């Protein structure tokens, strides 16, 4: 068992080890007595924190449950049902009741009843009448027949922070005939959280399912995250629409670092920046929130100080005596270690000619010999890494840095290599510079990945750019490219390539495909996604091959074309299941109304959720083309 930290200098560890061996009986007694006392204090503190978290969470749950009962009691109210069925004479009375409830209940900011179209028919505030809330997620859930409790939302016009509880208004047969929802004052939740009684070095907070702080005695922590959130997560949360904030900054809350690893309520200890904390949390039942409270272990130390002072005095006397003896006999061991450390520092500074003096054949001598043999191998590894880094930079410079602006098309493309260098390729050819009104888009995939694939990709790019301007017949063009590539490939290498040409005058796309995945074509007219396959072989497989282009296809406004490499649909999760083409088609059909950037983000999100942390095994390249009316 390792007693001393490995990050200590070896001189300290040798000295410390000998000291421990000299005073071990005394240390054991001190550790046992102090450990038991400390453990008891810590256990008691953890129980208290957990009780505080659970009690405070129960108060919030109870408040939400009470107002949930209020909503439930109105879901089959005969007056409300009659009004929704057309009896407008009841509307004024229901309006009075709603205003009275809001005026007499300080927590209730508003009570609203809507029809099936989302139009507010009854409201505790006159200015809300006839507004449409069909776009609100809490309304949609109730419209679909479900009770719903929202997170804290800040009104765009009122600036009020509220919690929305909604439910369907149903008839005797269970048919949804309207929606009722209430808006609760979020300050009521915050007042409950502000009652937390923690020491001066402790704290507490309420966090939602996105790990964002929504209530805390420390107002400056509101709407901060307790862990870094990626930009796509912030965009999904939409803090501007939800809380009127531009973004979600990271909160300076040290003891919260362990919270994301907790699946529910409970207690734990953590060490952050040299300070130890004890913490407790409780998960709420009505909403997916968690309440966390913590305090420093420093506050638990006072009862132990008297006992520790006596014990440490005895240990210090024995340690001082042993230290004087150990230091005087440790020089012969420490000197070779210092030489090894000094050589390592020179090596870290870039001196690859540094060597360690070898004074004998003991363990330190053998270590020095191994260290000296390692340095030439390290030089080779550094040379290889620098070469790969340079190759990666060169390859990335060969790919387009931005997507073209072309009338009638919205285009977004990108590539992510699986290694430092990859074999995927894409390019854009704006032929207007050559007097041609068309736009050509290329995408390809070299078999394998790494340096060899990257070199073949660069060769194919150079050949295509040299032969495609001016752009003639696609079949002869690919025959020329195939022959050029067949002369360069070795060891069975080949490359799939697809070249798509858009003609704005005819509103048509045509393409030629050499062994590549055909385009995914979402048709706005009927919502179908087609894949038109051809029988051409990949480039470089055999010389003098013939290549036939696909028939032209007319495109309409709203159509979406996705060009991609197999790294997309062959991405795997932890179970070895592939993402598959069906999921690609599903993303296109679900999000076709977005622009090209939005569709790209949705595809990335779907891949990220599916992989769940599993890295890509192949290069991933995709181009989204959306047909517009401009």
Coordinates of C-alpha atoms in Angstrom, one line a residue:
X1 CA 0.0 0.0 0.0
X2 CA 1.4 3.4 -1.0
X3 CA 1.5 5.8 2.0
X4 CA 3.3 8.8 0.6
X5 CA 2.0 10.7 -2.4
X6 CA 3.8 9.8 -5.7
X7 CA 4.1 13.5 -6.7
X8 CA 6.5 14.1 -3.7
X9 CA 10.2 14.3 -4.6
X10 CA 11.9 11.0 -4.2
X11 CA 14.1 12.5 -1.4
X12 CA 11.1 13.3 0.5
X13 CA 9.6 9.9 0.0
X14 CA 12.8 8.1 1.1
X15 CA 13.1 10.3 4.2
X16 CA 9.4 10.0 4.9
X17 CA 9.4 6.2 4.5
X18 CA 12.2 5.8 7.0
X19 CA 10.6 8.2 9.4
X20 CA 7.3 6.3 9.2
X21 CA 9.2 3.0 9.9
X22 CA 10.7 4.6 13.0
X23 CA 7.6 6.0 14.5
X24 CA 4.9 3.6 13.2
X25 CA 3.6 2.4 16.6
X26 CA 2.9 6.0 17.7
X27 CA 1.4 7.0 14.4
X28 CA -1.0 4.0 14.5
X29 CA -2.3 5.1 17.8
X30 CA -2.8 8.7 16.7
X31 CA -4.5 7.6 13.4
X32 CA -6.9 5.2 15.1
X33 CA -8.1 7.7 17.8
X34 CA -8.3 10.7 15.5
X35 CA -9.9 8.7 12.6
X36 CA -12.7 7.4 14.8
X37 CA -13.5 10.9 16.1
X38 CA -13.3 12.5 12.7
X39 CA -15.4 9.7 11.1
X40 CA -18.1 10.3 13.7
X41 CA -18.2 14.0 13.1
X42 CA -18.2 13.6 9.3
X43 CA -21.0 11.0 9.4
X44 CA -23.1 13.3 11.6
X45 CA -22.5 16.3 9.2
X46 CA -23.4 14.2 6.2
X47 CA -26.7 13.1 7.8
X48 CA -27.6 16.6 8.7
X49 CA -26.9 17.9 5.2
X50 CA -28.9 15.1 3.7
X51 CA -31.8 15.8 6.0
X52 CA -31.7 19.5 5.2
X53 CA -31.7 18.7 1.4
X54 CA -34.5 16.2 1.7
X55 CA -36.6 18.5 4.0
X56 CA -36.2 21.5 1.7
X57 CA -36.8 19.4 -1.4
X58 CA -40.0 18.0 0.2
X59 CA -41.3 21.6 0.8
X60 CA -40.8 22.4 -2.9
X61 CA -42.4 19.1 -3.9
X62 CA -45.3 19.7 -1.7
X63 CA -45.9 23.2 -3.1
X64 CA -45.8 21.9 -6.7
X65 CA -48.0 18.9 -5.7
X66 CA -50.6 21.3 -4.1
X67 CA -50.9 23.4 -7.2
X68 CA -50.9 20.3 -9.3
X69 CA -54.0 19.2 -7.4
X70 CA -55.5 22.7 -8.2
X71 CA -54.9 22.1 -11.9
X72 CA -56.3 18.5 -11.7
X73 CA -59.5 19.7 -9.9
X74 CA -60.2 22.0 -12.9
X75 CA -59.6 19.4 -15.6
X76 CA -63.2 18.1 -15.5
X77 CA -64.9 21.3 -14.2
X78 CA -68.4 21.4 -15.8
X79 CA -68.4 25.2 -16.2
X80 CA -65.0 25.1 -18.0
X81 CA -66.2 22.2 -20.2
X82 CA -69.4 24.1 -21.1
X83 CA -67.5 27.2 -22.0
X84 CA -65.1 25.3 -24.2
X85 CA -68.1 23.7 -25.9
X86 CA -69.5 27.1 -26.8
X87 CA -71.3 28.6 -23.8
X88 CA -69.7 32.0 -23.9
X89 CA -71.9 33.3 -21.1
X90 CA -69.7 31.4 -18.6
X91 CA -66.5 33.2 -19.7
X92 CA -67.0 36.3 -17.6
X93 CA -67.6 34.3 -14.4
X94 CA -64.5 32.2 -15.0
X95 CA -62.5 35.3 -15.6
X96 CA -63.6 36.7 -12.3
X97 CA -62.7 33.5 -10.5
X98 CA -59.2 33.4 -12.2
X99 CA -58.5 37.0 -11.2
X100 CA -59.7 36.4 -7.6
X101 CA -57.4 33.3 -7.3
X102 CA -54.4 35.2 -8.6
X103 CA -55.1 38.2 -6.3
X104 CA -55.6 36.1 -3.1
X105 CA -52.7 33.7 -3.7
X106 CA -49.2 35.4 -3.7
X107 CA -47.6 32.4 -5.3
X108 CA -50.1 32.2 -8.2
X109 CA -49.1 34.6 -10.9
X110 CA -51.7 33.5 -13.4
X111 CA -54.4 31.0 -14.3
X112 CA -55.3 30.4 -17.9
X113 CA -57.7 28.3 -20.0
X114 CA -57.2 27.8 -23.8
X115 CA -59.1 26.1 -26.6
X116 CA -57.6 23.3 -28.7
X117 CA -55.9 25.8 -30.9
X118 CA -53.9 27.4 -28.1
X119 CA -56.0 30.6 -27.9
X120 CA -56.4 31.9 -24.3
X121 CA -60.1 32.2 -23.5
X122 CA -59.8 32.8 -19.7
X123 CA -56.9 34.5 -18.0
X124 CA -56.3 36.1 -14.6
X125 CA -54.7 39.0 -16.6
X126 CA -56.7 40.8 -19.2
X127 CA -53.7 41.5 -21.4
X128 CA -53.2 37.7 -21.9
X129 CA -56.7 37.2 -23.5
X130 CA -56.7 35.9 -27.0
X131 CA -53.0 35.3 -27.1
X132 CA -51.9 32.0 -28.6
X133 CA -49.6 29.7 -26.6
X134 CA -49.7 26.7 -28.9
X135 CA -45.9 26.9 -29.4
X136 CA -45.2 26.5 -25.7
X137 CA -44.0 23.0 -24.7
X138 CA -46.1 22.9 -21.6
X139 CA -49.2 23.6 -23.7
X140 CA -48.3 20.9 -26.2
X141 CA -47.9 18.3 -23.5
X142 CA -51.3 19.1 -22.1
X143 CA -52.9 19.2 -25.6
X144 CA -51.6 15.7 -26.0
X145 CA -53.4 14.6 -22.8
X146 CA -50.5 14.8 -20.3
X147 CA -49.9 16.6 -17.1
X148 CA -46.8 18.7 -17.3
X149 CA -44.6 20.7 -14.8
X150 CA -42.1 23.1 -16.5
X151 CA -38.7 24.3 -15.3
X152 CA -38.3 27.9 -14.3
X153 CA -39.0 30.3 -17.2
X154 CA -38.7 34.0 -17.3
X155 CA -41.4 35.9 -19.2
X156 CA -40.0 37.9 -22.2
X157 CA -42.4 40.8 -21.6
X158 CA -43.0 40.7 -17.9
X159 CA -39.6 39.7 -16.7
X160 CA -41.2 37.4 -14.1
X161 CA -39.6 34.1 -13.3
X162 CA -42.4 31.4 -13.2
X163 CA -43.1 27.7 -13.2
X164 CA -45.9 26.4 -15.4
X165 CA -48.2 23.5 -14.4
X166 CA -50.5 22.4 -17.2
X167 CA -53.1 19.7 -17.8
X168 CA -55.8 18.7 -20.4
X169 CA -59.5 19.6 -19.8
X170 CA -61.3 16.4 -20.7
X171 CA -64.8 15.2 -21.0
X172 CA -66.3 12.1 -19.5
X173 CA -65.0 10.0 -22.4
X174 CA -61.5 11.3 -21.9
X175 CA -61.5 13.5 -25.0
X176 CA -59.2 16.6 -24.7
X177 CA -61.4 19.7 -25.2
X178 CA -59.0 22.4 -23.9
X179 CA -56.0 23.1 -21.8
X180 CA -55.6 24.7 -18.4
X181 CA -52.3 25.9 -17.0
X182 CA -51.1 28.0 -14.0
X183 CA -48.0 30.1 -13.6
X184 CA -46.4 30.0 -10.2
X185 CA -44.0 32.7 -8.9
X186 CA -40.5 31.2 -9.0
X187 CA -39.6 33.4 -6.1
X188 CA -41.6 31.1 -3.9
X189 CA -39.2 28.3 -4.7
X190 CA -36.2 30.6 -4.2
X191 CA -37.5 31.7 -0.8
X192 CA -37.7 28.1 0.3
X193 CA -34.1 27.5 -0.9
X194 CA -33.0 30.7 0.9
X195 CA -34.1 29.2 4.2
X196 CA -31.1 26.8 4.0
X197 CA -29.0 27.2 7.2
X198 CA -25.5 26.4 6.3
X199 CA -22.2 27.7 7.8
X200 CA -20.4 30.7 6.4
X201 CA -18.2 28.4 4.2
X202 CA -21.1 26.3 2.9
X203 CA -23.9 26.8 0.4
X204 CA -26.9 25.4 -1.3
X205 CA -28.6 25.5 -4.7
X206 CA -31.4 24.0 -6.8
X207 CA -30.3 22.7 -10.2
X208 CA -32.4 21.5 -13.1
X209 CA -31.8 18.4 -15.3
X210 CA -29.4 20.4 -17.5
X211 CA -27.1 21.1 -14.4
X212 CA -28.1 24.8 -14.4
X213 CA -28.6 26.6 -11.1
X214 CA -32.3 27.9 -10.9
X215 CA -32.4 28.8 -7.2
X216 CA -29.8 29.7 -4.6
X217 CA -29.3 32.0 -1.6
X218 CA -26.5 33.5 -3.7
X219 CA -28.4 35.4 -6.4
X220 CA -25.3 35.8 -8.6
X221 CA -25.2 32.1 -9.2
X222 CA -28.7 32.0 -10.9
X223 CA -28.7 30.5 -14.5
X224 CA -25.1 29.5 -14.2
X225 CA -24.1 25.9 -15.0
X226 CA -22.1 23.8 -12.5
X227 CA -20.1 22.2 -15.3
X228 CA -19.0 23.4 -18.7
X229 CA -21.8 23.1 -21.3
X230 CA -20.9 22.8 -25.0
X231 CA -22.4 25.3 -27.4
X232 CA -24.8 22.8 -28.9
X233 CA -26.2 22.2 -25.3
X234 CA -26.6 25.9 -24.7
X235 CA -28.4 26.3 -28.0
X236 CA -30.7 23.4 -27.2
X237 CA -31.5 24.9 -23.8
X238 CA -32.0 28.4 -25.5
X239 CA -31.2 30.6 -22.4
X240 CA -32.4 33.7 -24.2
X241 CA -35.9 32.4 -24.7
X242 CA -36.0 30.6 -21.3
X243 CA -34.4 33.2 -19.0
X244 CA -33.6 36.2 -21.1
X245 CA -29.9 35.4 -20.9
X246 CA -27.5 35.4 -23.8
X247 CA -25.7 32.3 -22.6
X248 CA -25.1 30.1 -19.6
X249 CA -21.7 30.9 -17.8
X250 CA -19.9 28.4 -15.6
X251 CA -20.6 28.9 -11.9
X252 CA -17.6 29.3 -9.5
X253 CA -19.0 26.5 -7.2
X254 CA -16.3 24.2 -6.0
X255 CA -18.2 21.6 -4.1
X256 CA -20.6 21.0 -6.9
X257 CA -17.9 19.2 -9.0
X258 CA -18.9 15.8 -7.8
X259 CA -22.7 16.3 -8.3
X260 CA -22.8 15.3 -12.0
X261 CA -21.6 11.8 -10.9
X262 CA -24.6 11.3 -8.5
X263 CA -27.5 9.5 -10.1
X264 CA -29.9 10.7 -7.3
X265 CA -30.0 12.0 -3.8
X266 CA -27.3 11.1 -1.2
X267 CA -24.2 12.3 0.5
X268 CA -20.6 12.4 -0.5
X269 CA -17.2 14.1 0.2
X270 CA -15.0 15.9 -2.2
X271 CA -11.6 17.6 -2.2
X272 CA -11.4 20.7 -4.4
X273 CA -8.4 23.1 -4.5
X274 CA -7.0 21.6 -1.3
X275 CA -10.2 22.1 0.6
X276 CA -12.4 19.2 1.6
X277 CA -16.2 19.4 1.5
X278 CA -19.1 17.3 2.8
X279 CA -22.3 17.5 0.8
X280 CA -25.8 16.1 0.6
X281 CA -28.4 16.2 -2.1
X282 CA -32.0 15.2 -2.7
X283 CA -33.9 14.6 -5.9
X284 CA -37.4 16.2 -6.2
X285 CA -40.3 14.0 -7.2
X286 CA -42.5 16.5 -9.0
X287 CA -39.8 17.9 -11.4
X288 CA -36.4 16.6 -12.5
X289 CA -34.5 18.9 -10.1
X290 CA -32.0 18.3 -7.4
X291 CA -31.3 20.2 -4.3
X292 CA -27.6 20.3 -3.1
X293 CA -26.1 21.6 0.1
X294 CA -22.5 21.5 1.3
X295 CA -20.1 22.8 3.9
X296 CA -16.4 22.6 4.4
X297 CA -14.8 20.0 6.7
X298 CA -13.0 22.9 8.3
X299 CA -16.1 23.6 10.4
X300 CA -15.8 20.1 11.9
X301 CA -12.3 20.5 13.2
X302 CA -12.7 22.5 16.4
X303 CA -13.6 19.5 18.6
X304 CA -10.5 17.7 17.5
X305 CA -8.0 20.5 18.0
X306 CA -7.3 19.9 21.7
X307 CA -6.7 16.2 21.3
X308 CA -4.6 16.6 18.2
X309 CA -2.4 19.2 19.8
X310 CA -1.3 16.8 22.5
X311 CA -0.8 13.9 20.1
X312 CA 1.1 16.0 17.6
X313 CA 3.5 17.3 20.3
X314 CA 4.7 13.7 21.0
X315 CA 4.9 12.8 17.3
X316 CA 6.9 16.0 16.5
X317 CA 9.5 15.2 19.2
X318 CA 10.0 11.6 17.9
X319 CA 9.9 12.7 14.3
X320 CA 12.6 15.4 14.8
X321 CA 14.9 12.9 16.4
X322 CA 14.4 10.4 13.6
X323 CA 14.7 13.1 10.9
X324 CA 18.2 14.1 12.0
X325 CA 19.3 10.5 11.8
X326 CA 17.7 9.8 8.4
X327 CA 19.0 12.9 6.6
X328 CA 22.6 12.1 7.6
X329 CA 22.4 8.7 5.9
X330 CA 20.3 9.4 2.8
X331 CA 22.8 11.3 0.6
X332 CA 24.2 8.2 -1.1
X333 CA 20.7 7.3 -2.3
X334 CA 19.6 10.7 -3.3
X335 CA 22.6 11.8 -5.5
X336 CA 21.9 9.4 -8.4
X337 CA 18.2 10.3 -8.2
X338 CA 19.1 14.0 -8.5
X339 CA 21.3 13.2 -11.6
X340 CA 18.4 11.3 -13.2
X341 CA 16.0 14.2 -12.4
X342 CA 18.4 16.8 -13.8
X343 CA 18.8 14.8 -17.1
X344 CA 15.0 14.4 -17.3
X345 CA 14.6 18.2 -17.0
X346 CA 17.1 18.8 -19.7
X347 CA 15.3 16.3 -21.9
X348 CA 12.0 18.1 -21.2
X349 CA 13.6 21.3 -22.3
X350 CA 14.5 19.9 -25.7
X351 CA 18.0 18.6 -25.1
X352 CA 17.9 15.2 -26.8
X353 CA 21.7 14.8 -26.3
X354 CA 21.3 14.6 -22.6
X355 CA 22.5 11.4 -20.9
X356 CA 22.5 10.0 -17.3
X357 CA 25.8 9.1 -15.7
X358 CA 25.8 5.4 -14.7
X359 CA 27.6 4.7 -11.4
X360 CA 26.8 1.0 -10.8
X361 CA 24.6 -2.0 -11.6
X362 CA 22.0 -1.6 -8.9
X363 CA 18.4 -0.6 -9.5
X364 CA 19.3 3.0 -10.1
X365 CA 22.1 2.1 -12.4
X366 CA 19.9 -0.1 -14.5
X367 CA 17.3 2.7 -14.6
X368 CA 19.9 5.1 -15.9
X369 CA 20.9 2.7 -18.6
X370 CA 17.2 2.2 -19.7
X371 CA 16.7 6.0 -19.7
X372 CA 19.7 6.5 -21.9
X373 CA 18.4 3.9 -24.4
X374 CA 15.0 5.6 -24.5
X375 CA 16.3 9.0 -25.7
X376 CA 17.0 8.0 -29.3
X377 CA 13.7 6.3 -29.6
X378 CA 12.0 9.4 -28.2
X379 CA 13.7 11.5 -30.9
X380 CA 12.2 9.2 -33.6
X381 CA 8.8 9.4 -32.1
X382 CA 9.0 13.2 -32.0
X383 CA 10.0 13.4 -35.6
X384 CA 7.1 11.2 -36.6
X385 CA 4.6 13.2 -34.5
X386 CA 5.9 16.5 -36.1
X387 CA 5.5 15.0 -39.5
X388 CA 1.9 13.9 -38.8
X389 CA 1.1 17.3 -37.4
X390 CA 2.5 18.9 -40.6
X391 CA 0.6 16.5 -42.8
X392 CA -2.7 17.2 -40.9
X393 CA -2.2 20.9 -41.4
X394 CA -1.5 20.5 -45.1
X395 CA -4.5 18.2 -45.6
X396 CA -6.9 20.6 -43.8
X397 CA -5.6 23.4 -46.0
X398 CA -6.6 21.3 -49.0
X399 CA -10.2 21.1 -47.9
X400 CA -12.6 24.1 -48.3
X401 CA -12.4 26.5 -45.4
X402 CA -16.0 27.7 -46.1
X403 CA -19.1 26.8 -48.1
X404 CA -19.9 28.6 -51.3
X405 CA -22.6 31.2 -51.6
X406 CA -24.6 30.2 -54.7
X407 CA -28.0 31.5 -55.8
X408 CA -30.8 29.1 -55.0
X409 CA -28.8 26.9 -52.7
X410 CA -27.9 26.9 -49.0
X411 CA -24.8 24.7 -48.5
X412 CA -22.9 23.5 -45.4
X413 CA -20.0 21.0 -45.6
X414 CA -17.3 19.7 -43.3
X415 CA -15.0 16.8 -42.5
X416 CA -13.6 15.2 -39.3
X417 CA -10.7 12.8 -39.7
X418 CA -10.5 9.7 -37.5
X419 CA -6.7 10.0 -37.3
X420 CA -4.3 13.0 -37.5
X421 CA -4.8 12.6 -41.2
X422 CA -7.8 11.2 -43.1
X423 CA -8.8 9.9 -46.4
X424 CA -12.1 11.7 -46.9
X425 CA -12.4 14.5 -49.5
X426 CA -14.9 17.1 -50.4
X427 CA -14.6 20.2 -52.6
X428 CA -16.7 22.9 -54.4
X429 CA -16.3 24.2 -57.9
X430 CA -18.0 27.5 -58.7
X431 CA -17.9 27.3 -62.5
X432 CA -19.2 30.9 -62.9
X433 CA -15.5 32.0 -63.0
X434 CA -15.1 30.0 -66.2
X435 CA -18.3 31.4 -67.8
X436 CA -20.4 28.4 -66.7
X437 CA -23.5 29.1 -64.5
X438 CA -23.3 25.7 -62.8
X439 CA -21.9 24.6 -59.4
X440 CA -20.1 21.3 -59.0
X441 CA -19.7 19.6 -55.6
X442 CA -17.4 16.6 -55.1
X443 CA -17.1 14.1 -52.2
X444 CA -14.9 11.0 -51.9
X445 CA -13.6 8.4 -49.6
X446 CA -10.2 6.7 -49.9
X447 CA -10.2 3.1 -48.5
X448 CA -8.6 3.2 -45.0
X449 CA -7.4 6.3 -43.3
X450 CA -4.1 7.7 -42.1
X451 CA -1.1 9.0 -44.0
X452 CA -1.4 6.8 -47.0
X453 CA -5.1 7.6 -47.4
X454 CA -4.4 11.3 -47.0
X455 CA -1.7 11.2 -49.8
X456 CA -4.1 9.5 -52.2
X457 CA -6.8 12.0 -51.3
X458 CA -4.4 14.9 -52.1
X459 CA -3.5 13.3 -55.5
X460 CA -7.2 12.8 -56.4
X461 CA -8.0 16.4 -55.5
X462 CA -5.1 17.7 -57.7
X463 CA -6.2 15.6 -60.6
X464 CA -9.9 16.6 -60.3
X465 CA -9.1 20.3 -60.0
X466 CA -6.8 20.0 -63.1
X467 CA -9.4 18.2 -65.2
X468 CA -12.7 19.8 -64.1
X469 CA -12.2 23.3 -65.4
X470 CA -13.8 23.7 -67.8
X471 CA -16.3 21.0 -66.9
X472 CA -17.2 18.8 -69.8
X473 CA -18.9 15.4 -70.0
X474 CA -18.9 13.6 -66.7
X475 CA -18.3 10.1 -68.0
X476 CA -15.0 10.9 -69.9
X477 CA -13.9 13.1 -67.0
X478 CA -14.1 10.1 -64.6
X479 CA -12.4 7.8 -67.1
X480 CA -9.4 10.2 -67.2
X481 CA -9.4 10.5 -63.3
X482 CA -9.6 6.7 -63.0
X483 CA -6.6 6.2 -65.3
X484 CA -4.5 8.8 -63.5
X485 CA -5.3 7.3 -60.1
X486 CA -4.7 3.7 -61.3
X487 CA -1.1 4.7 -62.1
X488 CA -0.5 6.0 -58.6
X489 CA -2.2 3.5 -56.3
X490 CA -0.4 0.6 -54.6
X491 CA -1.4 -2.4 -52.4
X492 CA -5.0 -2.5 -53.5
X493 CA -5.9 1.2 -52.7
X494 CA -8.9 2.8 -54.4
X495 CA -11.2 5.7 -53.9
X496 CA -14.9 6.3 -54.2
X497 CA -15.9 9.7 -55.7
X498 CA -19.2 11.4 -56.4
X499 CA -19.4 14.6 -58.4
X500 CA -22.8 16.4 -58.3
X501 CA -23.5 19.3 -60.7
X502 CA -26.3 21.8 -60.1
X503 CA -27.8 23.7 -63.1
X504 CA -29.7 26.8 -61.9
X505 CA -31.2 27.5 -65.3
X506 CA -32.8 24.0 -65.5
X507 CA -33.3 23.7 -61.8
X508 CA -31.7 20.2 -62.2
X509 CA -28.9 18.2 -60.5
X510 CA -27.0 15.5 -62.3
X511 CA -24.2 13.5 -60.9
X512 CA -21.7 10.7 -61.6
X513 CA -20.8 8.2 -59.0
X514 CA -17.7 6.0 -58.8
X515 CA -18.5 3.5 -56.1
X516 CA -19.7 6.1 -53.6
X517 CA -22.9 6.2 -51.5
X518 CA -25.6 7.8 -53.6
X519 CA -27.0 11.1 -52.5
X520 CA -29.9 11.2 -50.0
X521 CA -32.6 13.3 -51.8
X522 CA -35.4 14.6 -49.6
X523 CA -38.3 15.7 -51.8
X524 CA -40.4 18.5 -50.3
X525 CA -43.4 17.6 -52.6
X526 CA -44.1 14.3 -50.8
X527 CA -41.6 14.0 -47.9
X528 CA -39.9 11.0 -49.4
X529 CA -36.2 10.4 -49.3
X530 CA -34.7 8.6 -52.3
X531 CA -31.3 7.1 -53.0
X532 CA -30.6 6.7 -56.7
X533 CA -27.8 4.1 -57.1
X534 CA -25.5 3.6 -60.1
X535 CA -23.2 0.6 -60.9
X536 CA -19.9 2.3 -61.5
X537 CA -16.7 0.9 -59.8
X538 CA -14.5 3.0 -57.5
X539 CA -11.6 5.0 -59.0
X540 CA -8.2 3.2 -59.2
X541 CA -9.6 -0.4 -59.2
X542 CA -8.8 -1.0 -62.8
X543 CA -7.6 1.2 -65.7
X544 CA -9.6 2.0 -68.9
X545 CA -13.0 1.6 -67.1
X546 CA -16.1 3.3 -68.4
X547 CA -18.3 5.5 -66.1
X548 CA -21.9 6.4 -66.7
X549 CA -23.6 9.4 -65.1
X550 CA -27.0 9.2 -63.5
X551 CA -30.1 10.8 -65.1
X552 CA -30.7 14.4 -64.2
X553 CA -33.2 15.1 -61.4
X554 CA -35.3 18.2 -61.1
X555 CA -35.2 19.8 -57.7
X556 CA -37.8 22.1 -56.1
X557 CA -37.7 24.7 -53.3
X558 CA -37.4 22.9 -49.9
X559 CA -35.6 19.8 -51.3
X560 CA -32.6 18.7 -49.3
X561 CA -29.7 16.7 -50.7
X562 CA -27.2 15.0 -48.3
X563 CA -23.8 13.9 -49.6
X564 CA -21.8 11.9 -47.1
X565 CA -19.2 9.2 -46.5
X566 CA -19.8 5.9 -44.8
X567 CA -18.2 7.2 -41.5
X568 CA -21.7 8.7 -40.8
X569 CA -24.0 5.7 -41.1
X570 CA -21.3 3.2 -39.9
X571 CA -20.7 5.1 -36.6
X572 CA -21.2 2.6 -33.8
X573 CA -22.4 2.8 -30.2
X574 CA -21.0 0.8 -27.2
X575 CA -23.1 -2.3 -28.2
X576 CA -21.6 -2.3 -31.7
X577 CA -24.8 -1.2 -33.4
X578 CA -24.4 1.0 -36.5
X579 CA -26.1 4.4 -36.8
X580 CA -27.5 3.2 -40.2
X581 CA -29.0 4.9 -43.2
X582 CA -32.5 4.7 -41.8
X583 CA -31.5 7.2 -39.0
X584 CA -30.0 9.5 -41.6
X585 CA -33.3 9.5 -43.5
X586 CA -35.2 10.0 -40.3
X587 CA -33.2 13.2 -39.4
X588 CA -33.7 14.6 -42.9
X589 CA -37.5 14.0 -42.7
X590 CA -37.8 15.4 -39.2
X591 CA -35.8 18.6 -39.7
X592 CA -36.1 19.3 -43.4
X593 CA -37.6 22.7 -42.6
X594 CA -34.4 24.0 -41.1
X595 CA -31.6 25.6 -43.1
X596 CA -28.5 23.7 -44.1
X597 CA -26.7 24.7 -40.9
X598 CA -29.6 23.6 -38.7
X599 CA -29.9 20.2 -40.5
X600 CA -26.2 19.7 -40.0
X601 CA -26.4 20.4 -36.3
X602 CA -29.4 18.0 -35.9
X603 CA -27.4 15.3 -37.7
X604 CA -24.4 15.9 -35.4
X605 CA -26.7 15.8 -32.3
X606 CA -28.2 12.5 -33.4
X607 CA -24.8 11.0 -34.0
X608 CA -23.5 12.2 -30.6
X609 CA -26.5 10.8 -28.7
X610 CA -26.3 7.5 -30.6
X611 CA -22.5 7.0 -30.0
X612 CA -22.7 8.1 -26.3
X613 CA -19.0 8.7 -26.1
X614 CA -17.8 6.0 -28.5
X615 CA -15.2 7.5 -30.9
X616 CA -15.6 7.4 -34.6
X617 CA -13.7 4.5 -36.3
X618 CA -13.7 6.2 -39.7
X619 CA -13.4 9.7 -41.2
X620 CA -16.7 11.5 -41.2
X621 CA -17.6 13.9 -44.0
X622 CA -20.9 15.4 -45.0
X623 CA -22.4 18.1 -47.2
X624 CA -26.0 19.4 -46.8
X625 CA -27.5 21.2 -49.8
X626 CA -30.9 22.8 -49.4
X627 CA -32.8 24.3 -52.4
X628 CA -34.1 27.8 -51.7
X629 CA -36.1 30.3 -53.6
X630 CA -33.3 32.9 -53.9

